[in-house]
Amino acid sequence: MSGGPDIRIIQLVMALRSAGLSDKAVLGAIERTPRDVFVPQGFQDQAYENRPLPIDCGQTISQPFVVGAMTQALKLDDRCKVLEIGTGSGYQAAVLARLARRVYTVERYRTLSKEAEARFAELRLSNIVQRIGDGALGWPEQAPFDRIIVTAAAPERPDGLLEQLKPGGIAVAPVQQGKVQTLIRYTRDDAGDLHEEALFDVRFVPLVSGAARAL
Ligand code: SAH
């Protein structure tokens, strides 16, 4: 390992910039987050390609562009308390943790949650709090949140989660709309009313409600 960032990260950041990501803080957070740490052994050679990859338990680590675009859509600052549903590999949480005060992330597979925990420790990301459980219920004990990000596709508007969003808060979630999934940004205004805006179409694994998996 040399001192500077891996050349593959620089190339990935350049690719994301040409794909339309413009927020310098978000690009900087991606640059400081080694994606190879989050990718399984068999896919190391593709860790810095702009594509989703398989992880354990039949799930996926999101495409870097989607991670960047969702992070950018959240308009984070270092005072934000963020809830993430779907820890998966932990990559999205790691990127969020560089920009927010604290990240609360929920995963239904114990295996994935434990693997992510080891990665957060390796990268010394101490502002991520994890829980194994049904993320569709949010995290009532820690609510309300300044920001909420759902990284699995909700079958409809995730009202239960949006109830845990503060006035002035922003949420992003992929929502199934007929045959396509659309990334929706929800903004709760200071009066408490919810506004929604479609960003772009995405492909996520489904948000599965019910008990957590002991696996
Ligand atoms: N943010 C992840 C993407 C993971 S894919 C990353 O950066 O790698 C989506 C994840 O959501 C999967 O790990 C899946 O197990 C999880 N998931 C699906 N439904 C869930 C639910 N109801 N509660 C918590 N996690 C859920």
Short mmCIF file of C-alpha atoms and ligand atoms in Angstrom, two decimals:
data_model
loop_
_atom_site.label_atom_id
_atom_site.label_comp_id
_atom_site.label_asym_id
_atom_site.label_seq_id
_atom_site.Cartn_x
_atom_site.Cartn_y
_atom_site.Cartn_z
CA MET A 1 0.00 0.00 0.00
CA SER A 2 1.29 3.46 -0.87
CA GLY A 3 0.40 6.59 1.08
CA GLY A 4 -2.12 8.21 -1.30
CA PRO A 5 -5.56 6.94 -2.28
CA ASP A 6 -5.69 3.89 -4.53
CA ILE A 7 -5.55 4.86 -8.24
CA ARG A 8 -8.70 2.73 -8.75
CA ILE A 9 -10.63 4.97 -6.34
CA ILE A 10 -9.51 8.09 -8.20
CA GLN A 11 -10.70 6.53 -11.46
CA LEU A 12 -14.03 5.58 -9.89
CA VAL A 13 -14.54 9.13 -8.58
CA MET A 14 -13.77 10.51 -12.05
CA ALA A 15 -16.31 8.12 -13.58
CA LEU A 16 -18.94 9.20 -11.04
CA ARG A 17 -18.24 12.85 -11.78
CA SER A 18 -18.71 12.30 -15.51
CA ALA A 19 -21.91 10.38 -14.76
CA GLY A 20 -23.27 13.54 -13.12
CA LEU A 21 -22.34 13.47 -9.43
CA SER A 22 -21.24 16.97 -8.54
CA ASP A 23 -21.28 17.30 -4.74
CA LYS A 24 -17.64 17.64 -3.71
CA ALA A 25 -18.23 16.46 -0.15
CA VAL A 26 -19.96 13.29 -1.42
CA LEU A 27 -17.19 12.59 -3.96
CA GLY A 28 -14.65 13.14 -1.18
CA ALA A 29 -16.47 10.68 1.10
CA ILE A 30 -16.41 8.04 -1.68
CA GLU A 31 -12.73 8.72 -2.26
CA ARG A 32 -12.01 8.05 1.42
CA THR A 33 -14.00 4.79 1.53
CA PRO A 34 -12.17 1.74 0.13
CA ARG A 35 -14.93 -0.27 -1.59
CA ASP A 36 -12.75 -3.40 -1.84
CA VAL A 37 -13.14 -3.80 1.94
CA PHE A 38 -16.92 -4.28 1.38
CA VAL A 39 -16.75 -6.63 -1.63
CA PRO A 40 -16.41 -10.45 -1.33
CA GLN A 41 -13.12 -12.16 -2.19
CA GLY A 42 -14.29 -13.47 -5.55
CA PHE A 43 -15.15 -9.98 -6.83
CA GLN A 44 -12.09 -8.00 -5.69
CA ASP A 45 -11.06 -7.28 -9.28
CA GLN A 46 -14.39 -5.49 -9.83
CA ALA A 47 -14.51 -3.58 -6.53
CA TYR A 48 -13.97 -0.19 -8.19
CA GLU A 49 -16.19 -0.68 -11.19
CA ASN A 50 -19.37 1.35 -11.25
CA ARG A 51 -21.69 -1.63 -10.87
CA PRO A 52 -23.56 -3.50 -8.13
CA LEU A 53 -21.96 -6.77 -6.98
CA PRO A 54 -23.26 -9.85 -5.12
CA ILE A 55 -22.64 -10.12 -1.35
CA ASP A 56 -23.56 -12.88 1.14
CA CYS A 57 -27.18 -13.96 1.81
CA GLY A 58 -28.15 -13.37 -1.84
CA GLN A 59 -28.01 -9.58 -1.44
CA THR A 60 -26.08 -6.89 -3.33
CA ILE A 61 -23.75 -4.00 -2.64
CA SER A 62 -25.24 -1.06 -4.55
CA GLN A 63 -23.71 0.54 -7.62
CA PRO A 64 -21.34 3.36 -6.59
CA PHE A 65 -23.26 5.88 -8.71
CA VAL A 66 -26.48 5.03 -6.86
CA VAL A 67 -24.72 5.28 -3.48
CA GLY A 68 -23.37 8.70 -4.48
CA ALA A 69 -26.65 9.96 -5.93
CA MET A 70 -28.67 8.86 -2.89
CA THR A 71 -26.13 10.43 -0.55
CA GLN A 72 -26.16 13.65 -2.57
CA ALA A 73 -29.98 13.70 -2.54
CA LEU A 74 -29.92 13.64 1.28
CA LYS A 75 -28.04 16.99 1.52
CA LEU A 76 -26.19 15.85 4.65
CA ASP A 77 -24.26 17.93 7.11
CA ASP A 78 -22.23 16.98 10.15
CA ARG A 79 -25.14 17.58 12.52
CA CYS A 80 -27.37 14.96 10.89
CA LYS A 81 -28.66 11.88 12.68
CA VAL A 82 -29.28 9.38 9.88
CA LEU A 83 -31.29 6.15 9.73
CA GLU A 84 -30.35 3.60 7.07
CA ILE A 85 -32.51 0.56 6.32
CA GLY A 86 -30.55 -2.34 4.76
CA THR A 87 -26.95 -2.33 6.04
CA GLY A 88 -25.94 -5.02 3.52
CA SER A 89 -22.16 -4.80 3.04
CA GLY A 90 -22.01 -1.58 5.07
CA TYR A 91 -20.59 0.46 2.16
CA GLN A 92 -23.42 3.00 2.00
CA ALA A 93 -23.33 3.41 5.79
CA ALA A 94 -19.56 4.01 5.66
CA VAL A 95 -19.99 6.76 3.05
CA LEU A 96 -22.79 8.36 5.11
CA ALA A 97 -20.69 8.17 8.28
CA ARG A 98 -18.06 10.46 6.72
CA LEU A 99 -20.64 13.21 6.25
CA ALA A 100 -23.13 12.83 9.11
CA ARG A 101 -22.92 12.99 12.89
CA ARG A 102 -24.21 9.49 13.48
CA VAL A 103 -25.62 6.69 11.33
CA TYR A 104 -28.13 4.15 12.68
CA THR A 105 -28.32 1.17 10.34
CA VAL A 106 -30.69 -1.82 10.44
CA GLU A 107 -30.18 -5.18 8.68
CA ARG A 108 -32.32 -8.33 8.82
CA TYR A 109 -29.45 -10.79 8.22
CA ARG A 110 -27.19 -11.35 11.22
CA THR A 111 -24.33 -12.53 8.95
CA LEU A 112 -24.33 -9.28 6.97
CA SER A 113 -24.64 -7.13 10.08
CA LYS A 114 -21.67 -8.89 11.74
CA GLU A 115 -19.52 -8.67 8.61
CA ALA A 116 -20.30 -4.96 8.30
CA GLU A 117 -19.44 -4.47 11.98
CA ALA A 118 -15.94 -5.87 11.41
CA ARG A 119 -15.44 -3.55 8.41
CA PHE A 120 -16.53 -0.46 10.37
CA ALA A 121 -14.02 -1.40 13.08
CA GLU A 122 -11.26 -1.93 10.50
CA LEU A 123 -11.92 1.53 9.03
CA ARG A 124 -12.30 3.05 12.52
CA LEU A 125 -15.80 4.33 11.76
CA SER A 126 -17.02 4.82 15.30
CA ASN A 127 -20.17 6.82 14.54
CA ILE A 128 -22.20 3.92 13.11
CA VAL A 129 -24.70 2.14 15.36
CA GLN A 130 -26.09 -1.20 14.15
CA ARG A 131 -29.10 -3.30 14.85
CA ILE A 132 -30.44 -6.59 13.52
CA GLY A 133 -34.16 -6.53 12.90
CA ASP A 134 -37.00 -5.53 10.62
CA GLY A 135 -36.03 -2.15 9.24
CA ALA A 136 -39.55 -1.60 7.94
CA LEU A 137 -40.33 -0.63 11.53
CA GLY A 138 -37.50 1.93 11.61
CA TRP A 139 -35.80 2.51 14.96
CA PRO A 140 -38.50 3.95 17.24
CA GLU A 141 -36.19 4.29 20.30
CA GLN A 142 -33.86 6.59 18.35
CA ALA A 143 -36.49 8.47 16.32
CA PRO A 144 -36.90 11.11 15.04
CA PHE A 145 -34.15 11.33 12.43
CA ASP A 146 -32.86 14.23 10.32
CA ARG A 147 -32.36 11.92 7.35
CA ILE A 148 -33.61 8.46 6.36
CA ILE A 149 -32.23 6.29 3.55
CA VAL A 150 -33.82 3.02 2.48
CA THR A 151 -31.54 0.78 0.43
CA ALA A 152 -34.09 -1.94 -0.39
CA ALA A 153 -37.17 -1.42 -2.55
CA ALA A 154 -40.34 -0.62 -0.61
CA PRO A 155 -43.60 -2.01 -2.07
CA GLU A 156 -45.30 1.34 -1.44
CA ARG A 157 -44.67 4.66 0.27
CA PRO A 158 -42.86 3.68 3.51
CA ASP A 159 -45.19 5.57 5.85
CA GLY A 160 -44.01 3.83 9.02
CA LEU A 161 -40.48 5.06 8.37
CA LEU A 162 -41.52 8.53 7.26
CA GLU A 163 -43.24 8.98 10.62
CA GLN A 164 -39.74 8.87 12.11
CA LEU A 165 -38.55 11.81 9.97
CA LYS A 166 -38.15 15.20 11.68
CA PRO A 167 -39.74 18.40 10.35
CA GLY A 168 -37.14 19.84 7.95
CA GLY A 169 -35.89 16.28 7.30
CA ILE A 170 -35.19 14.45 4.05
CA ALA A 171 -35.69 10.76 3.17
CA VAL A 172 -34.77 8.81 0.04
CA ALA A 173 -36.23 5.42 -0.81
CA PRO A 174 -36.64 3.20 -3.87
CA VAL A 175 -40.37 2.55 -4.22
CA GLN A 176 -41.97 -0.07 -6.47
CA GLN A 177 -44.32 1.67 -8.90
CA GLY A 178 -45.85 -0.91 -11.21
CA LYS A 179 -43.00 -2.69 -13.01
CA VAL A 180 -40.31 -0.14 -12.15
CA GLN A 181 -38.67 1.04 -8.98
CA THR A 182 -38.27 4.77 -8.67
CA LEU A 183 -36.03 6.55 -6.23
CA ILE A 184 -38.23 9.01 -4.36
CA ARG A 185 -37.05 11.91 -2.22
CA TYR A 186 -39.45 12.87 0.60
CA THR A 187 -39.07 16.22 2.31
CA ARG A 188 -40.93 17.06 5.49
CA ASP A 189 -41.40 20.81 5.74
CA ASP A 190 -41.21 22.75 8.98
CA ALA A 191 -44.99 22.62 9.27
CA GLY A 192 -44.77 18.81 9.17
CA ASP A 193 -46.21 18.30 5.66
CA LEU A 194 -44.59 15.74 3.38
CA HIS A 195 -43.56 16.52 -0.21
CA GLU A 196 -42.30 13.96 -2.69
CA GLU A 197 -40.21 14.09 -5.80
CA ALA A 198 -39.21 11.29 -8.21
CA LEU A 199 -35.45 11.25 -8.88
CA PHE A 200 -34.66 8.34 -11.23
CA ASP A 201 -35.40 4.65 -11.75
CA VAL A 202 -33.31 2.11 -9.85
CA ARG A 203 -33.07 -1.66 -9.18
CA PHE A 204 -32.80 -2.76 -5.57
CA VAL A 205 -33.47 -6.04 -3.78
CA PRO A 206 -36.89 -5.95 -2.10
CA LEU A 207 -37.50 -4.63 1.39
CA VAL A 208 -38.72 -7.78 3.15
CA SER A 209 -40.92 -7.22 6.16
CA GLY A 210 -41.16 -9.64 9.06
CA ALA A 211 -38.77 -11.16 11.58
CA ALA A 212 -35.01 -10.84 11.16
CA ARG A 213 -33.08 -13.83 9.79
CA ALA A 214 -30.97 -15.75 12.30
CA LEU A 215 -28.48 -16.51 9.49
N1 SAH B 1 -26.78 -0.43 1.72
C1 SAH B 1 -26.28 -1.73 1.27
C2 SAH B 1 -27.18 -2.31 0.19
C3 SAH B 1 -27.65 -3.63 0.63
S1 SAH B 1 -28.89 -4.43 -0.34
C4 SAH B 1 -24.83 -1.65 0.87
O1 SAH B 1 -24.27 -0.54 0.80
O2 SAH B 1 -24.22 -2.71 0.65
C5 SAH B 1 -30.31 -4.26 0.72
C6 SAH B 1 -30.20 -4.85 2.09
O3 SAH B 1 -31.47 -4.62 2.73
C7 SAH B 1 -29.98 -6.36 2.13
O4 SAH B 1 -28.85 -6.63 2.91
C8 SAH B 1 -31.24 -6.90 2.79
O5 SAH B 1 -31.02 -8.02 3.63
C9 SAH B 1 -31.72 -5.71 3.59
N2 SAH B 1 -33.14 -5.72 3.94
C10 SAH B 1 -34.20 -6.05 3.17
N3 SAH B 1 -35.35 -5.92 3.86
C11 SAH B 1 -35.01 -5.47 5.09
C12 SAH B 1 -35.73 -5.14 6.27
N4 SAH B 1 -37.06 -5.23 6.32
N5 SAH B 1 -35.05 -4.73 7.36
C13 SAH B 1 -33.70 -4.63 7.33
N6 SAH B 1 -32.95 -4.93 6.26
C14 SAH B 1 -33.58 -5.35 5.15
#
